[in-house]
Amino acid sequence: MNFKNIVFVILFITVQFGVSQSKITGKVLDSNNSPITGASVIITDKSQERKGTSSDLEGNFSLQVSEAGTYNLQITFVGFESYKREINIINDKDTVIGEIVLKESAELLQSVEIVGRKRQDYNSDYSFSATKVAIKNKELPQSVATVTKELMDDKVAFQLSDAVKGISSVTPVSMYNHFNIRGITQNEEGQVINGMRTRQHYFLQPLTQNIERVEVVKGPSSVTFASADPGGTVNMVTKKPLAENRKEVTFGVGSFNTIRGGLDFTGPLNEEKTLLYRVNAAVQQAKSFRDLVQNDALLISPSFSYLPNDKTSVNVEMIYSNSSGNLDRGQPVYDQVDGEYDLFSTPTSTNIAASNDFNNTNELLITTSFSHRFTDKIQLNAKYMKQTWNEDLQEHRANGFISDVDGNTISNLVRFRYAERKQSWNTDNITAFLTFDLNFGKYDSKFVVGYDLHRFDKVIGSGINQARGYLKDNDGNSITEMYGDIEILSPAAGYFDLTNPSNIIRNTNAYNLSSGAITPQLLQTHGAYIQNVTKIEDFTLLFSLRNEWFTDDYNYASTEGSVSKFTALIPRVGLSYEINDKLNVYGTYLEGFQPHAYTTGLMPSVANYFWNDSRLSILSTYKPLTSSLEEIGVKGKFLNGKINASIAAFRIRQKNILLINADATSDIGIEINQRGEDRSQGIEFDVNGNLLNNLQVSVSGSYVDAEIVKSDDPSLIGQRTEATPRWSGNLWAKYDFKRTSFLPGVSLGMGVQYSGDKLGWYDRDLVLPDYTVVEAAVYYKPSKSNLEFTLKLNNLFDTTYWTGALNNTRLFPGAPQNFMLTTSYKF
């Protein structure tokens, strides 16, 4: 051995003996002493150098350190509180931490949601909306599907419709904020935010930048939300402040001249972490594949939480939203030829709007939430929300097809209806309830008694100018004009020629407008309720009873106004049984109640009928829409809680559905009636979570059999209901390549959405074909960087499809192939 090699060996041995090789070991468990797989274990030295690993299938972890000294150890896992401690490492001596039991996140202990959710995956373990207080989804005897902000981010779901399309039994009815849930189309106008009903038209999609999760509470939920749709309620839960600093900014560009930006900042404002803040903001400028459509939006949402002690907490939140653009009423196609519609007779981009049409809305919400625990057993929770909403609209929309002088329809001439509308709505929501945590030996019970108020005021000063129908001379005779060699009736606001489309600036000064006030109306709902959740060994029993008082004060500013009142007693009972720590089975029965003053806003032909003052005054005299739900299901948590899965079978009945039918004997050509009963039944499943540490999935599917059970028209009995696909399914998966792979920092996403065929909502002769749409995404996060780039490709194979339709003048096509490129930075 030469001298150089001897020196090398000596130096090598010296280095080995000079470097300490101490090992840190431990085991991570939950409160049931079950191992937690995949917990993040990180140690940090005095120079802030970090080293980490993950717990294995048995919960064990092991880390090697090369220097003696003091280290900070932190262990985190989704759904649990972080574990932190300081450890001292001695040279050449192993440190055995032993068993570390992580506590469930304090989010589950809140009665009202004051502090935000810490989990950062596709799962949400709890819900506040279904019972007003926190309850684990696994123990809740009702189906609640959740889309978390992480899933929304991965799918680049900037609007609500993009977020909910992956939930079982939820399909779009239009391109608006409007869905069919479990075979029943939504009738209730407005959004539910943090469990409280707001009121606004549904045309423009709400942005999701400030949304923590979207929950769909399946079935009629009047016991919780007062007036609620029988199929289900979409509840948007906003982001709440966190006690740890997180900041993120996002920028995006995409097809149709889309530009977006957003930010999400949160953290403590003082050292004691008793004052927390969160600020979300978003801006969008976007056109569309649809002609002449603009959709610009601005969202600003600050939120502050004050937690002076472990008994009292306060949250104040503001949401300001401004939207401007055009109101897209959908694609018209030619009228029937030989009883058939040709959906391809016009391009899906066709829009009959004029260049000088616009739709501007602004909305302001302020919510104050308060919680105080008097004792360990008694807690008061209260919340107040104030909302103002304003609309300024000018639009040209379809009003049927032009007729010639002999009454024949000209199938390519869409008759315009023109409107100028300004209106303002104010909404007040109050909820207050006491919770009593009771223990009777083996029985644990949470008893709730409370009161709700919802006050919806269509304020004085709103009005509309409009032109519709055909022109007549002073003697009441029809005025005609020539279209080629065909003599047609002259429309009051012109027409749109599908064979020669032209979106021009239209001279609205030439219209003979009629002016009218939008009648002020005050709708009030009071509710008093009791609820009890009792846990008896492996059983969880949920019982609720609510008494509802509804008042419709129509034209309250006039001596010619009218007042209508209804009262309803609404029960709910559910039972869940825990087979083991992974599986629960449950059954539930509940009822719903909707006065028709709330149901007509999204039903175009009914709403048009009741727009007339003399008819609107009698709207609340019709029997309210009532509904019931019977449901059984299984819920489970698998792979040490990394997968949440559920399957449910349901039957929903709704009665007293308000409809408008043609009636030649009537002086106005139509009549109003109430269809006796619709029945919707089916089966659905949802699966969310991590199949592997680097593979997240969201899968759902449903079969819905919805039919008309009772009707004045015998030919409809046994027929399928409108706007409902029998089969639908969704798949989303995201795979992260490991740092040691050949694609470090790269992730791939893939999604598939299927919807069966469906009938038009107001034209049963219009059948929309089934469709399958594929989407894909590529993500890249450079090593040791807080940047992430996302390229999302929607409608990968450029499928032509329609999400819904009202009739053949208002079809709602899906977007063709398009992309979105986003860049996010966390700091």
Tab-separated table of C-alpha atoms in Angstrom, residues 101-448:
chain	number	residue	atom	x	y	z
A	101	VAL	CA	-50.370	9.874	20.750
A	102	LEU	CA	-51.724	12.602	18.477
A	103	LYS	CA	-54.899	14.338	19.582
A	104	GLU	CA	-57.770	14.895	17.178
A	105	SER	CA	-57.887	18.392	15.785
A	106	ALA	CA	-59.692	20.963	17.904
A	107	GLU	CA	-61.807	21.750	14.846
A	108	LEU	CA	-64.069	18.909	15.970
A	109	LEU	CA	-64.569	20.552	19.350
A	110	GLN	CA	-65.989	23.814	17.999
A	111	SER	CA	-69.731	24.290	18.201
A	112	VAL	CA	-69.612	27.022	15.582
A	113	GLU	CA	-66.786	27.369	13.094
A	114	ILE	CA	-64.470	30.122	14.319
A	115	VAL	CA	-61.045	28.658	13.510
A	116	GLY	CA	-60.192	27.239	10.086
A	117	ARG	CA	-59.502	23.694	8.948
A	118	LYS	CA	-55.850	22.567	9.069
A	119	ARG	CA	-56.126	19.471	6.908
A	120	GLN	CA	-54.639	19.810	3.451
A	121	ASP	CA	-56.071	16.891	1.492
A	122	TYR	CA	-59.278	15.710	-0.199
A	123	ASN	CA	-60.978	14.646	3.065
A	124	SER	CA	-63.076	16.531	5.579
A	125	ASP	CA	-63.851	14.552	8.720
A	126	TYR	CA	-66.616	16.691	10.125
A	127	SER	CA	-69.618	18.844	9.242
A	128	PHE	CA	-71.294	21.770	10.980
A	129	SER	CA	-74.041	22.351	8.429
A	130	ALA	CA	-76.084	19.162	8.842
A	131	THR	CA	-76.719	19.596	12.573
A	132	LYS	CA	-75.521	23.173	13.292
A	133	VAL	CA	-72.828	21.739	15.606
A	134	ALA	CA	-69.700	19.782	14.759
A	135	ILE	CA	-70.284	16.105	14.144
A	136	LYS	CA	-68.022	13.531	12.559
A	137	ASN	CA	-69.243	12.684	9.062
A	138	LYS	CA	-68.796	8.996	9.807
A	139	GLU	CA	-71.270	9.208	12.713
A	140	LEU	CA	-73.784	11.466	10.944
A	141	PRO	CA	-76.870	9.473	9.850
A	142	GLN	CA	-77.276	11.423	6.620
A	143	SER	CA	-75.332	11.759	3.399
A	144	VAL	CA	-73.110	14.848	3.240
A	145	ALA	CA	-70.615	15.047	0.360
A	146	THR	CA	-67.670	17.435	0.657
A	147	VAL	CA	-65.265	19.074	-1.779
A	148	THR	CA	-62.245	20.537	0.013
A	149	LYS	CA	-60.201	23.520	-1.103
A	150	GLU	CA	-57.324	21.165	-1.950
A	151	LEU	CA	-59.477	19.248	-4.421
A	152	MET	CA	-60.769	22.527	-5.847
A	153	ASP	CA	-57.196	23.775	-6.259
A	154	ASP	CA	-56.023	20.571	-7.967
A	155	LYS	CA	-58.970	20.705	-10.380
A	156	VAL	CA	-58.510	24.485	-10.882
A	157	ALA	CA	-62.151	24.873	-9.844
A	158	PHE	CA	-62.390	28.662	-9.744
A	159	GLN	CA	-66.210	28.642	-9.822
A	160	LEU	CA	-68.829	26.706	-7.872
A	161	SER	CA	-70.041	24.587	-10.809
A	162	ASP	CA	-66.497	23.268	-11.339
A	163	ALA	CA	-66.297	22.309	-7.665
A	164	VAL	CA	-69.530	20.321	-7.260
A	165	LYS	CA	-69.470	18.377	-10.523
A	166	GLY	CA	-67.521	15.562	-8.871
A	167	ILE	CA	-70.203	14.843	-6.238
A	168	SER	CA	-72.554	11.890	-6.677
A	169	SER	CA	-76.125	12.644	-7.849
A	170	VAL	CA	-75.262	16.308	-8.535
A	171	THR	CA	-75.546	17.389	-12.176
A	172	PRO	CA	-75.822	20.859	-13.739
A	173	VAL	CA	-79.164	22.078	-15.066
A	174	SER	CA	-77.679	25.095	-16.812
A	175	MET	CA	-74.455	27.087	-17.005
A	176	TYR	CA	-75.560	29.016	-13.920
A	177	ASN	CA	-75.381	28.295	-10.190
A	178	HIS	CA	-78.162	25.738	-10.631
A	179	PHE	CA	-78.124	21.975	-10.100
A	180	ASN	CA	-80.194	18.824	-10.096
A	181	ILE	CA	-79.578	16.868	-6.891
A	182	ARG	CA	-80.848	13.312	-6.529
A	183	GLY	CA	-83.261	13.711	-9.403
A	184	ILE	CA	-84.838	16.972	-8.212
A	185	THR	CA	-84.037	20.342	-9.768
A	186	GLN	CA	-83.323	23.193	-7.383
A	187	ASN	CA	-86.100	25.751	-7.016
A	188	GLU	CA	-84.773	27.857	-4.157
A	189	GLU	CA	-82.992	30.979	-5.351
A	190	GLY	CA	-79.834	32.156	-3.616
A	191	GLN	CA	-76.826	30.554	-1.969
A	192	VAL	CA	-76.262	28.992	1.421
A	193	ILE	CA	-73.055	30.327	2.994
A	194	ASN	CA	-71.902	28.965	6.341
A	195	GLY	CA	-75.349	27.467	6.862
A	196	MET	CA	-77.229	30.743	6.262
A	197	ARG	CA	-79.418	31.561	3.266
A	198	THR	CA	-78.461	34.496	1.065
A	199	ARG	CA	-80.554	35.850	-1.788
A	200	GLN	CA	-79.342	36.739	-5.288
A	201	HIS	CA	-80.066	35.692	-8.852
A	202	TYR	CA	-78.220	32.560	-9.865
A	203	PHE	CA	-76.898	33.652	-13.251
A	204	LEU	CA	-73.251	34.396	-12.433
A	205	GLN	CA	-71.173	31.692	-10.784
A	206	PRO	CA	-69.703	32.502	-7.344
A	207	LEU	CA	-65.902	32.392	-7.103
A	208	THR	CA	-64.327	29.832	-4.779
A	209	GLN	CA	-61.208	31.716	-3.658
A	210	ASN	CA	-62.618	32.244	-0.140
A	211	ILE	CA	-64.206	28.798	0.136
A	212	GLU	CA	-62.749	26.206	2.509
A	213	ARG	CA	-65.055	23.442	1.374
A	214	VAL	CA	-68.331	22.912	-0.436
A	215	GLU	CA	-70.811	20.613	1.263
A	216	VAL	CA	-73.842	19.058	-0.368
A	217	VAL	CA	-76.302	17.998	2.328
A	218	LYS	CA	-78.425	15.412	0.533
A	219	GLY	CA	-82.207	15.369	0.842
A	220	PRO	CA	-84.627	17.995	2.209
A	221	SER	CA	-82.918	19.846	5.046
A	222	SER	CA	-85.588	22.251	6.223
A	223	VAL	CA	-84.949	21.213	9.821
A	224	THR	CA	-81.525	22.869	9.441
A	225	PHE	CA	-81.881	25.455	6.646
A	226	ALA	CA	-85.626	26.310	6.900
A	227	SER	CA	-86.965	26.444	3.338
A	228	ALA	CA	-84.716	24.016	1.435
A	229	ASP	CA	-84.828	22.079	-1.843
A	230	PRO	CA	-85.959	18.430	-1.520
A	231	GLY	CA	-82.966	17.033	-3.438
A	232	GLY	CA	-80.305	18.680	-1.343
A	233	THR	CA	-78.627	21.912	-0.310
A	234	VAL	CA	-75.252	23.244	-1.460
A	235	ASN	CA	-73.520	24.889	1.498
A	236	MET	CA	-70.355	26.914	0.932
A	237	VAL	CA	-68.111	27.082	4.003
A	238	THR	CA	-65.738	30.027	3.954
A	239	LYS	CA	-62.100	29.969	5.040
A	240	LYS	CA	-61.549	30.920	8.668
A	241	PRO	CA	-58.371	32.300	10.268
A	242	LEU	CA	-55.603	29.935	11.385
A	243	ALA	CA	-53.161	30.288	14.267
A	244	GLU	CA	-50.225	29.564	11.959
A	245	ASN	CA	-48.833	31.787	9.229
A	246	ARG	CA	-49.734	30.770	5.699
A	247	LYS	CA	-49.610	32.955	2.621
A	248	GLU	CA	-50.313	32.113	-0.996
A	249	VAL	CA	-50.726	34.092	-4.195
A	250	THR	CA	-52.013	32.645	-7.456
A	251	PHE	CA	-52.043	33.931	-11.019
A	252	GLY	CA	-53.620	32.283	-14.034
A	253	VAL	CA	-54.246	32.724	-17.739
A	254	GLY	CA	-56.253	30.565	-20.079
A	255	SER	CA	-58.533	30.149	-23.034
A	256	PHE	CA	-61.224	32.678	-23.941
A	257	ASN	CA	-58.994	35.575	-22.801
A	258	THR	CA	-59.219	34.490	-19.192
A	259	ILE	CA	-57.001	36.223	-16.623
A	260	ARG	CA	-57.281	35.414	-12.919
A	261	GLY	CA	-55.503	36.283	-9.719
A	262	GLY	CA	-55.985	35.386	-6.078
A	263	LEU	CA	-54.443	35.550	-2.637
A	264	ASP	CA	-54.963	33.814	0.693
A	265	PHE	CA	-53.144	35.199	3.751
A	266	THR	CA	-53.728	33.969	7.311
A	267	GLY	CA	-52.034	33.904	10.693
A	268	PRO	CA	-51.941	35.459	14.181
A	269	LEU	CA	-51.916	39.213	14.767
A	270	ASN	CA	-50.404	39.038	18.253
A	271	GLU	CA	-47.887	36.880	20.093
A	272	GLU	CA	-50.567	35.264	22.253
A	273	LYS	CA	-52.343	34.094	19.094
A	274	THR	CA	-55.667	35.280	20.481
A	275	LEU	CA	-56.320	37.524	17.479
A	276	LEU	CA	-56.209	35.792	14.103
A	277	TYR	CA	-56.824	37.057	10.609
A	278	ARG	CA	-57.476	35.759	7.123
A	279	VAL	CA	-57.746	37.718	3.903
A	280	ASN	CA	-58.875	36.238	0.607
A	281	ALA	CA	-59.188	38.135	-2.636
A	282	ALA	CA	-59.735	37.207	-6.263
A	283	VAL	CA	-60.143	38.966	-9.579
A	284	GLN	CA	-61.200	37.612	-12.943
A	285	GLN	CA	-61.511	38.998	-16.440
A	286	ALA	CA	-62.866	36.417	-18.835
A	287	LYS	CA	-64.732	36.051	-22.055
A	288	SER	CA	-66.295	32.779	-23.197
A	289	PHE	CA	-66.623	30.391	-26.098
A	290	ARG	CA	-70.119	31.868	-26.307
A	291	ASP	CA	-70.596	34.925	-28.520
A	292	LEU	CA	-70.575	38.288	-26.790
A	293	VAL	CA	-70.250	36.920	-23.263
A	294	GLN	CA	-68.083	38.671	-20.678
A	295	ASN	CA	-67.695	37.456	-17.091
A	296	ASP	CA	-65.637	39.773	-14.897
A	297	ALA	CA	-65.598	39.344	-11.133
A	298	LEU	CA	-63.995	40.816	-8.032
A	299	LEU	CA	-64.012	39.199	-4.588
A	300	ILE	CA	-62.619	40.605	-1.324
A	301	SER	CA	-63.127	38.674	1.899
A	302	PRO	CA	-61.369	39.556	5.190
A	303	SER	CA	-62.078	37.531	8.339
A	304	PHE	CA	-60.972	38.014	11.960
A	305	SER	CA	-61.239	35.663	14.921
A	306	TYR	CA	-60.770	36.690	18.553
A	307	LEU	CA	-60.157	33.955	21.142
A	308	PRO	CA	-59.446	35.715	24.460
A	309	ASN	CA	-59.698	32.461	26.423
A	310	ASP	CA	-60.819	28.857	26.079
A	311	LYS	CA	-64.449	29.810	26.765
A	312	THR	CA	-65.153	32.662	24.364
A	313	SER	CA	-64.605	33.088	20.641
A	314	VAL	CA	-65.739	35.664	18.096
A	315	ASN	CA	-65.447	35.767	14.316
A	316	VAL	CA	-66.272	38.685	12.040
A	317	GLU	CA	-66.235	38.129	8.302
A	318	MET	CA	-66.975	40.281	5.281
A	319	ILE	CA	-67.570	39.188	1.691
A	320	TYR	CA	-67.680	41.789	-1.060
A	321	SER	CA	-68.461	40.499	-4.527
A	322	ASN	CA	-68.844	42.450	-7.742
A	323	SER	CA	-69.736	40.871	-11.087
A	324	SER	CA	-70.063	42.535	-14.458
A	325	GLY	CA	-70.657	41.231	-17.934
A	326	ASN	CA	-73.577	39.821	-19.872
A	327	LEU	CA	-76.400	37.546	-18.893
A	328	ASP	CA	-76.022	34.440	-21.058
A	329	ARG	CA	-79.477	32.987	-21.702
A	330	GLY	CA	-78.187	30.014	-23.677
A	331	GLN	CA	-78.019	28.659	-27.219
A	332	PRO	CA	-81.153	28.720	-29.404
A	333	VAL	CA	-81.744	26.023	-32.024
A	334	TYR	CA	-84.318	25.847	-34.792
A	335	ASP	CA	-87.882	25.021	-33.874
A	336	GLN	CA	-89.083	21.444	-34.346
A	337	VAL	CA	-89.204	19.960	-37.812
A	338	ASP	CA	-91.425	16.889	-38.065
A	339	GLY	CA	-91.486	16.762	-34.272
A	340	GLU	CA	-87.677	16.655	-33.887
A	341	TYR	CA	-85.120	19.162	-32.643
A	342	ASP	CA	-81.712	19.390	-34.296
A	343	LEU	CA	-79.288	20.414	-31.560
A	344	PHE	CA	-76.566	20.935	-34.150
A	345	SER	CA	-78.656	23.332	-36.267
A	346	THR	CA	-76.759	26.260	-34.725
A	347	PRO	CA	-73.193	26.500	-33.374
A	348	THR	CA	-72.902	26.076	-29.591
A	349	SER	CA	-71.414	29.571	-29.513
A	350	THR	CA	-74.660	31.166	-30.760
A	351	ASN	CA	-75.963	33.870	-28.448
A	352	ILE	CA	-78.779	36.223	-29.443
A	353	ALA	CA	-77.716	39.055	-27.114
A	354	ALA	CA	-77.043	42.592	-28.315
A	355	SER	CA	-73.697	44.341	-28.007
A	356	ASN	CA	-75.163	46.939	-25.650
A	357	ASP	CA	-76.564	44.378	-23.197
A	358	PHE	CA	-75.049	44.210	-19.715
A	359	ASN	CA	-75.544	42.671	-16.310
A	360	ASN	CA	-73.881	44.214	-13.257
A	361	THR	CA	-74.373	43.007	-9.695
A	362	ASN	CA	-72.713	43.775	-6.391
A	363	GLU	CA	-73.122	42.088	-3.070
A	364	LEU	CA	-71.946	42.746	0.465
A	365	LEU	CA	-72.206	40.313	3.376
A	366	ILE	CA	-71.079	40.793	6.958
A	367	THR	CA	-71.337	37.920	9.408
A	368	THR	CA	-70.631	37.963	13.129
A	369	SER	CA	-70.340	34.663	15.004
A	370	PHE	CA	-70.134	34.396	18.780
A	371	SER	CA	-69.592	31.421	21.038
A	372	HIS	CA	-69.323	31.333	24.819
A	373	ARG	CA	-69.031	28.343	27.105
A	374	PHE	CA	-70.672	29.082	30.475
A	375	THR	CA	-69.588	25.753	31.920
A	376	ASP	CA	-68.034	22.573	30.618
A	377	LYS	CA	-71.569	21.443	29.786
A	378	ILE	CA	-73.383	24.547	28.519
A	379	GLN	CA	-72.492	26.726	25.549
A	380	LEU	CA	-74.210	29.616	23.748
A	381	ASN	CA	-73.718	30.041	19.994
A	382	ALA	CA	-75.068	32.934	17.956
A	383	LYS	CA	-74.624	34.278	14.468
A	384	TYR	CA	-75.956	37.241	12.500
A	385	MET	CA	-75.563	37.796	8.767
A	386	LYS	CA	-76.511	40.931	6.866
A	387	GLN	CA	-76.577	40.894	3.068
A	388	THR	CA	-77.288	43.553	0.463
A	389	TRP	CA	-77.570	42.709	-3.238
A	390	ASN	CA	-78.101	45.040	-6.206
A	391	GLU	CA	-78.687	44.342	-9.889
A	392	ASP	CA	-78.495	46.586	-12.953
A	393	LEU	CA	-79.550	44.678	-16.078
A	394	GLN	CA	-80.162	45.347	-19.754
A	395	GLU	CA	-80.791	42.367	-22.008
A	396	HIS	CA	-82.324	40.929	-25.161
A	397	ARG	CA	-83.575	37.383	-24.706
A	398	ALA	CA	-85.754	34.868	-26.509
A	399	ASN	CA	-89.527	35.160	-26.334
A	400	GLY	CA	-90.441	32.235	-28.573
A	401	PHE	CA	-90.391	32.213	-32.375
A	402	ILE	CA	-91.939	34.654	-34.848
A	403	SER	CA	-95.267	33.695	-36.432
A	404	ASP	CA	-96.577	34.619	-39.845
A	405	VAL	CA	-100.020	36.119	-40.312
A	406	ASP	CA	-101.553	32.627	-40.594
A	407	GLY	CA	-100.111	31.550	-37.241
A	408	ASN	CA	-97.315	29.380	-38.653
A	409	THR	CA	-94.010	29.419	-36.767
A	410	ILE	CA	-90.963	30.701	-38.638
A	411	SER	CA	-88.441	28.261	-37.179
A	412	ASN	CA	-85.337	30.409	-37.723
A	413	LEU	CA	-86.666	33.718	-36.344
A	414	VAL	CA	-86.317	34.100	-32.587
A	415	ARG	CA	-88.554	36.830	-31.205
A	416	PHE	CA	-86.847	39.223	-28.798
A	417	ARG	CA	-87.983	40.176	-25.370
A	418	TYR	CA	-86.201	43.268	-24.062
A	419	ALA	CA	-85.805	44.328	-20.426
A	420	GLU	CA	-84.109	47.050	-18.377
A	421	ARG	CA	-84.176	46.126	-14.705
A	422	LYS	CA	-82.839	47.625	-11.518
A	423	GLN	CA	-83.547	46.045	-8.176
A	424	SER	CA	-82.210	45.671	-4.651
A	425	TRP	CA	-82.662	42.925	-2.094
A	426	ASN	CA	-81.757	42.899	1.601
A	427	THR	CA	-81.439	39.758	3.677
A	428	ASP	CA	-81.081	39.265	7.425
A	429	ASN	CA	-80.260	35.960	9.099
A	430	ILE	CA	-80.155	35.297	12.832
A	431	THR	CA	-79.458	32.022	14.527
A	432	ALA	CA	-78.960	31.420	18.238
A	433	PHE	CA	-78.824	28.146	20.101
A	434	LEU	CA	-77.728	26.619	23.367
A	435	THR	CA	-75.892	23.311	23.526
A	436	PHE	CA	-75.916	21.075	26.576
A	437	ASP	CA	-73.279	18.323	26.825
A	438	LEU	CA	-74.828	15.697	29.062
A	439	ASN	CA	-73.434	12.445	30.389
A	440	PHE	CA	-75.474	9.637	31.899
A	441	GLY	CA	-72.989	6.900	32.588
A	442	LYS	CA	-72.632	5.072	29.275
A	443	TYR	CA	-74.739	7.685	27.493
A	444	ASP	CA	-73.267	10.886	26.052
A	445	SER	CA	-75.748	13.400	24.741
A	446	LYS	CA	-75.514	16.791	23.025
A	447	PHE	CA	-78.833	18.608	23.335
A	448	VAL	CA	-79.509	21.716	21.234
